[in-house]
XYZ file of C-alpha atoms in Angstrom:
309
model
C 74.090 93.884 35.902
C 73.389 93.106 32.334
C 70.566 90.822 31.180
C 72.989 88.248 29.876
C 74.932 87.988 33.145
C 71.690 88.015 35.197
C 70.322 85.122 33.145
C 73.696 83.203 33.520
C 73.623 83.666 37.291
C 70.093 82.274 37.479
C 71.074 79.271 35.393
C 74.316 78.820 37.427
C 72.443 78.880 40.678
C 70.014 76.257 39.413
C 72.931 74.061 38.445
C 74.521 74.605 41.808
C 71.249 73.544 43.503
C 71.299 70.451 41.353
C 74.730 69.593 42.598
C 76.527 70.299 39.381
C 79.184 73.006 40.165
C 81.227 72.038 37.083
C 78.477 73.026 34.618
C 77.657 76.082 36.784
C 81.251 77.200 36.513
C 81.191 76.871 32.759
C 78.066 79.045 32.545
C 79.579 81.738 34.833
C 83.026 81.722 33.216
C 81.585 82.480 29.839
C 79.058 85.106 31.057
C 81.673 86.970 33.239
C 83.719 87.831 30.136
C 80.923 90.185 28.968
C 80.269 91.807 32.422
C 83.600 92.375 34.182
C 81.976 94.700 36.738
C 79.516 92.066 38.028
C 80.019 91.874 41.760
C 77.899 88.749 42.311
C 79.447 86.406 39.820
C 83.020 86.202 41.215
C 81.842 84.722 44.539
C 79.461 82.288 42.691
C 82.387 81.284 40.526
C 84.496 80.645 43.612
C 81.742 78.449 45.143
C 81.773 76.367 41.927
C 85.619 75.995 41.995
C 85.542 75.081 45.675
C 83.179 72.178 45.078
C 83.880 71.120 41.481
C 87.032 68.894 42.007
C 85.988 67.710 45.404
C 82.701 66.366 44.212
C 84.427 64.763 41.204
C 86.824 63.017 43.646
C 83.997 61.217 45.509
C 82.982 58.957 42.740
C 85.219 56.055 43.780
C 83.904 56.029 47.338
C 81.018 53.962 48.774
C 77.714 55.790 49.354
C 78.022 56.227 53.147
C 81.630 57.574 52.894
C 80.581 59.921 50.137
C 77.850 61.377 52.296
C 80.266 61.772 55.167
C 82.853 63.547 53.068
C 80.313 65.993 51.684
C 78.950 66.892 55.104
C 82.497 67.316 56.530
C 83.612 69.425 53.504
C 80.618 71.704 54.127
C 82.251 72.739 57.422
C 85.433 73.688 55.515
C 83.339 75.694 53.104
C 81.707 77.662 56.001
C 85.155 78.403 57.493
C 86.406 79.713 54.175
C 83.466 81.943 53.418
C 83.654 83.377 56.878
C 86.991 84.854 55.782
C 85.527 86.502 52.729
C 83.828 89.874 52.344
C 82.147 89.239 49.018
C 79.699 86.412 49.998
C 76.115 86.483 48.639
C 73.200 84.726 50.180
C 71.932 83.414 46.850
C 75.190 81.600 46.068
C 75.503 80.116 49.576
C 71.893 78.961 49.551
C 72.261 77.395 46.094
C 75.441 75.649 47.120
C 73.834 74.400 50.344
C 70.892 72.930 48.466
C 73.272 71.174 46.040
C 75.634 69.760 48.607
C 72.941 68.441 50.931
C 70.871 67.032 48.055
C 73.942 65.030 46.999
C 74.575 64.014 50.625
C 70.978 62.887 51.043
C 71.208 60.759 47.900
C 74.418 59.178 49.141
C 73.005 58.340 52.568
C 69.849 56.918 50.968
C 72.063 54.535 48.909
C 74.290 53.560 51.850
C 74.329 50.051 53.232
C 73.264 50.337 56.837
C 75.448 47.830 58.747
C 75.741 47.841 62.537
C 73.368 49.644 64.864
C 75.720 52.627 65.335
C 76.102 53.236 61.628
C 72.348 52.802 61.169
C 71.713 55.480 63.741
C 74.343 57.750 62.253
C 72.816 57.316 58.734
C 69.389 58.325 59.997
C 70.902 61.237 61.847
C 72.756 62.499 58.802
C 69.767 61.942 56.603
C 67.755 64.018 59.028
C 70.427 66.717 58.986
C 70.288 66.779 55.175
C 66.466 67.126 55.193
C 66.737 69.880 57.796
C 69.302 71.797 55.619
C 66.867 71.440 52.668
C 63.960 72.710 54.710
C 62.116 69.375 54.768
C 61.350 69.461 58.534
C 58.747 66.659 58.631
C 61.146 64.290 56.925
C 63.958 65.512 59.244
C 61.905 64.690 62.328
C 61.019 61.261 61.023
C 64.712 60.370 60.395
C 65.956 61.897 63.680
C 63.288 60.072 65.627
C 64.384 56.874 64.132
C 68.043 57.650 64.875
C 67.063 58.467 68.473
C 65.206 55.204 68.801
C 68.331 53.296 67.694
C 70.692 55.308 69.827
C 68.953 57.015 72.781
C 70.652 59.862 74.696
C 72.891 60.680 71.769
C 73.835 64.374 72.142
C 74.183 65.074 68.339
C 70.850 63.511 67.637
C 69.011 65.289 70.399
C 70.653 68.605 69.317
C 69.382 68.161 65.720
C 65.912 67.447 66.979
C 65.959 70.596 69.145
C 67.155 72.561 66.175
C 64.282 71.334 64.086
C 61.779 72.170 66.832
C 63.192 75.755 67.080
C 63.126 76.201 63.250
C 59.381 75.173 63.367
C 58.595 77.611 66.105
C 58.210 75.073 68.927
C 60.671 76.798 71.228
C 59.580 75.146 74.476
C 60.401 71.656 73.099
C 63.599 73.048 71.598
C 64.774 74.509 74.944
C 64.206 71.204 76.705
C 66.108 69.191 74.074
C 69.020 71.641 73.673
C 69.544 71.554 77.428
C 69.403 67.794 77.340
C 71.852 67.523 74.493
C 74.490 69.711 76.179
C 73.983 67.872 79.437
C 74.518 64.459 77.811
C 77.772 65.458 76.008
C 78.330 69.104 75.240
C 81.464 68.477 73.181
C 79.648 66.032 70.944
C 77.145 68.645 69.680
C 78.235 69.898 66.261
C 77.727 73.585 66.388
C 78.391 74.098 62.605
C 75.160 72.460 61.684
C 72.773 74.222 64.113
C 70.715 76.838 62.248
C 67.994 78.145 64.624
C 68.420 81.646 65.951
C 67.572 80.351 69.451
C 70.842 78.432 69.731
C 72.958 80.459 67.284
C 72.430 83.640 69.260
C 73.595 81.885 72.391
C 76.616 80.464 70.632
C 77.537 83.908 69.333
C 77.244 85.367 72.829
C 79.450 82.718 74.437
C 81.981 82.876 71.600
C 82.071 86.632 72.010
C 83.434 86.106 75.551
C 86.555 84.574 73.976
C 85.790 80.936 74.437
C 86.767 78.462 71.653
C 86.987 74.715 71.124
C 85.946 72.381 73.947
C 85.676 75.251 76.449
C 83.190 76.978 74.174
C 81.015 73.838 74.019
C 81.052 73.378 77.822
C 80.237 77.048 78.596
C 77.178 77.090 76.245
C 74.882 75.238 78.731
C 76.086 77.318 81.571
C 75.264 80.622 79.891
C 72.142 78.983 78.364
C 70.913 78.499 81.959
C 71.855 81.923 83.383
C 70.519 83.780 80.246
C 67.275 81.832 80.372
C 67.721 80.061 76.985
C 67.631 76.688 78.612
C 64.672 77.537 80.896
C 62.493 74.538 80.095
C 63.523 71.649 82.371
C 62.698 68.076 83.247
C 62.803 66.054 86.356
C 65.734 63.624 86.810
C 65.008 59.957 87.448
C 66.365 58.405 90.612
C 69.111 56.524 88.848
C 70.205 59.733 87.000
C 70.481 61.605 90.289
C 72.926 58.874 91.584
C 74.994 59.058 88.401
C 75.052 62.844 88.539
C 76.279 62.975 92.085
C 78.975 60.374 91.329
C 80.125 62.422 88.361
C 80.192 65.632 90.402
C 82.270 64.008 93.064
C 84.734 62.617 90.428
C 85.017 65.956 88.699
C 85.517 67.833 92.009
C 88.449 65.446 92.751
C 89.837 65.936 89.202
C 89.838 69.662 89.561
C 92.194 69.271 92.523
C 94.811 67.742 90.217
C 97.232 70.495 89.072
C 97.441 68.926 85.589
C 93.626 69.043 85.068
C 92.126 71.142 82.289
C 90.216 73.716 84.352
C 89.128 75.629 81.229
C 86.930 72.658 80.352
C 86.239 71.124 83.795
C 85.004 74.325 85.337
C 81.933 74.979 83.125
C 81.193 71.235 82.947
C 81.019 71.040 86.699
C 78.961 74.197 86.992
C 76.442 72.832 84.560
C 76.267 69.623 86.632
C 75.667 71.761 89.736
C 72.783 73.504 87.952
C 71.130 70.123 87.230
C 71.516 69.032 90.832
C 69.997 72.316 92.110
C 67.045 71.808 89.730
C 66.635 68.279 91.243
C 66.511 69.674 94.763
C 63.932 72.293 93.688
C 61.771 69.729 91.899
C 61.868 67.399 94.867
C 61.544 70.132 97.463
C 64.616 68.672 99.102
C 66.573 70.277 101.923
C 67.208 73.961 101.217
C 70.622 73.511 102.907
C 71.694 71.235 100.089
C 70.875 73.907 97.521
C 72.732 76.528 99.439
C 75.715 74.230 99.610
C 75.815 73.834 95.849
C 75.348 77.577 95.348
C 78.352 78.204 97.561
C 80.415 75.868 95.538
C 79.492 77.774 92.347
C 80.343 81.027 94.017
C 83.768 79.753 94.991
C 84.394 78.542 91.395
C 83.012 81.500 89.434
C 81.569 84.562 91.155
C 80.252 86.080 87.926
C 78.235 82.995 87.009
C 77.008 82.819 90.674
C 75.799 86.465 90.469
C 74.027 85.852 87.112
C 72.381 82.727 88.387
C 71.411 84.184 91.794
C 69.894 87.227 90.024
C 67.489 85.028 87.950
């Protein structure tokens, strides 16, 4: 790589980080003419092209919508780069900083209307801070989001991810388990960064699961693999709700039209929580055995993995 192209790349990355892919593209387009064998510049140029028009199209939107569109488009960006074999870490990192800096500014300028949008704005602001490496600010925003909307799976999952990224794995394990218990399908896997959860996601995805089934199997394998090993005691009211939900799901599984691919892991995860309740309360061992037998009848492999723990 020649000095001129190296200098152009450095300048382009700085512009990408500043959220200006149009100027970054101009710098790269000029420099690449003099260094056609540069292997790093083409991908950086593609990143600029991917975001340039899109960012320009957001000007007419209000601040909150602009932030939402940027965050959503990031997922499309991740899907596209996953199909390429010329990606470079520097270009992705610079693009990430630019996109989430713009998103952060948009959410900061947004009018916070009803309680739900307020909570969502704080969650997304926390997400942006996390993506930018500002973990203290991320925690502050996510805590506020959680205060306004308790038991929200996406909020809890982001808090867990922050804890994991900061090395506080015990807290992360508790909160990840909680998030996937509250609503596994509401957790946005594309924005989770810690190796603790990403390794588990890769393992479950490697078994061929996708979509809603993937989301529901994550807490099941998280339990049998020991990732979700840190647990909490259920409150009395929660136990009643859990038992009612189990009964309803058991009945639903008997319906020939039910989606067993999703219902099965969801029910198994509920069984795990009920077993933990019986263990915590030193309740009748017969009740635990009864639940274990139900798991065995549904999925012998999961039963074997759980029984071997």
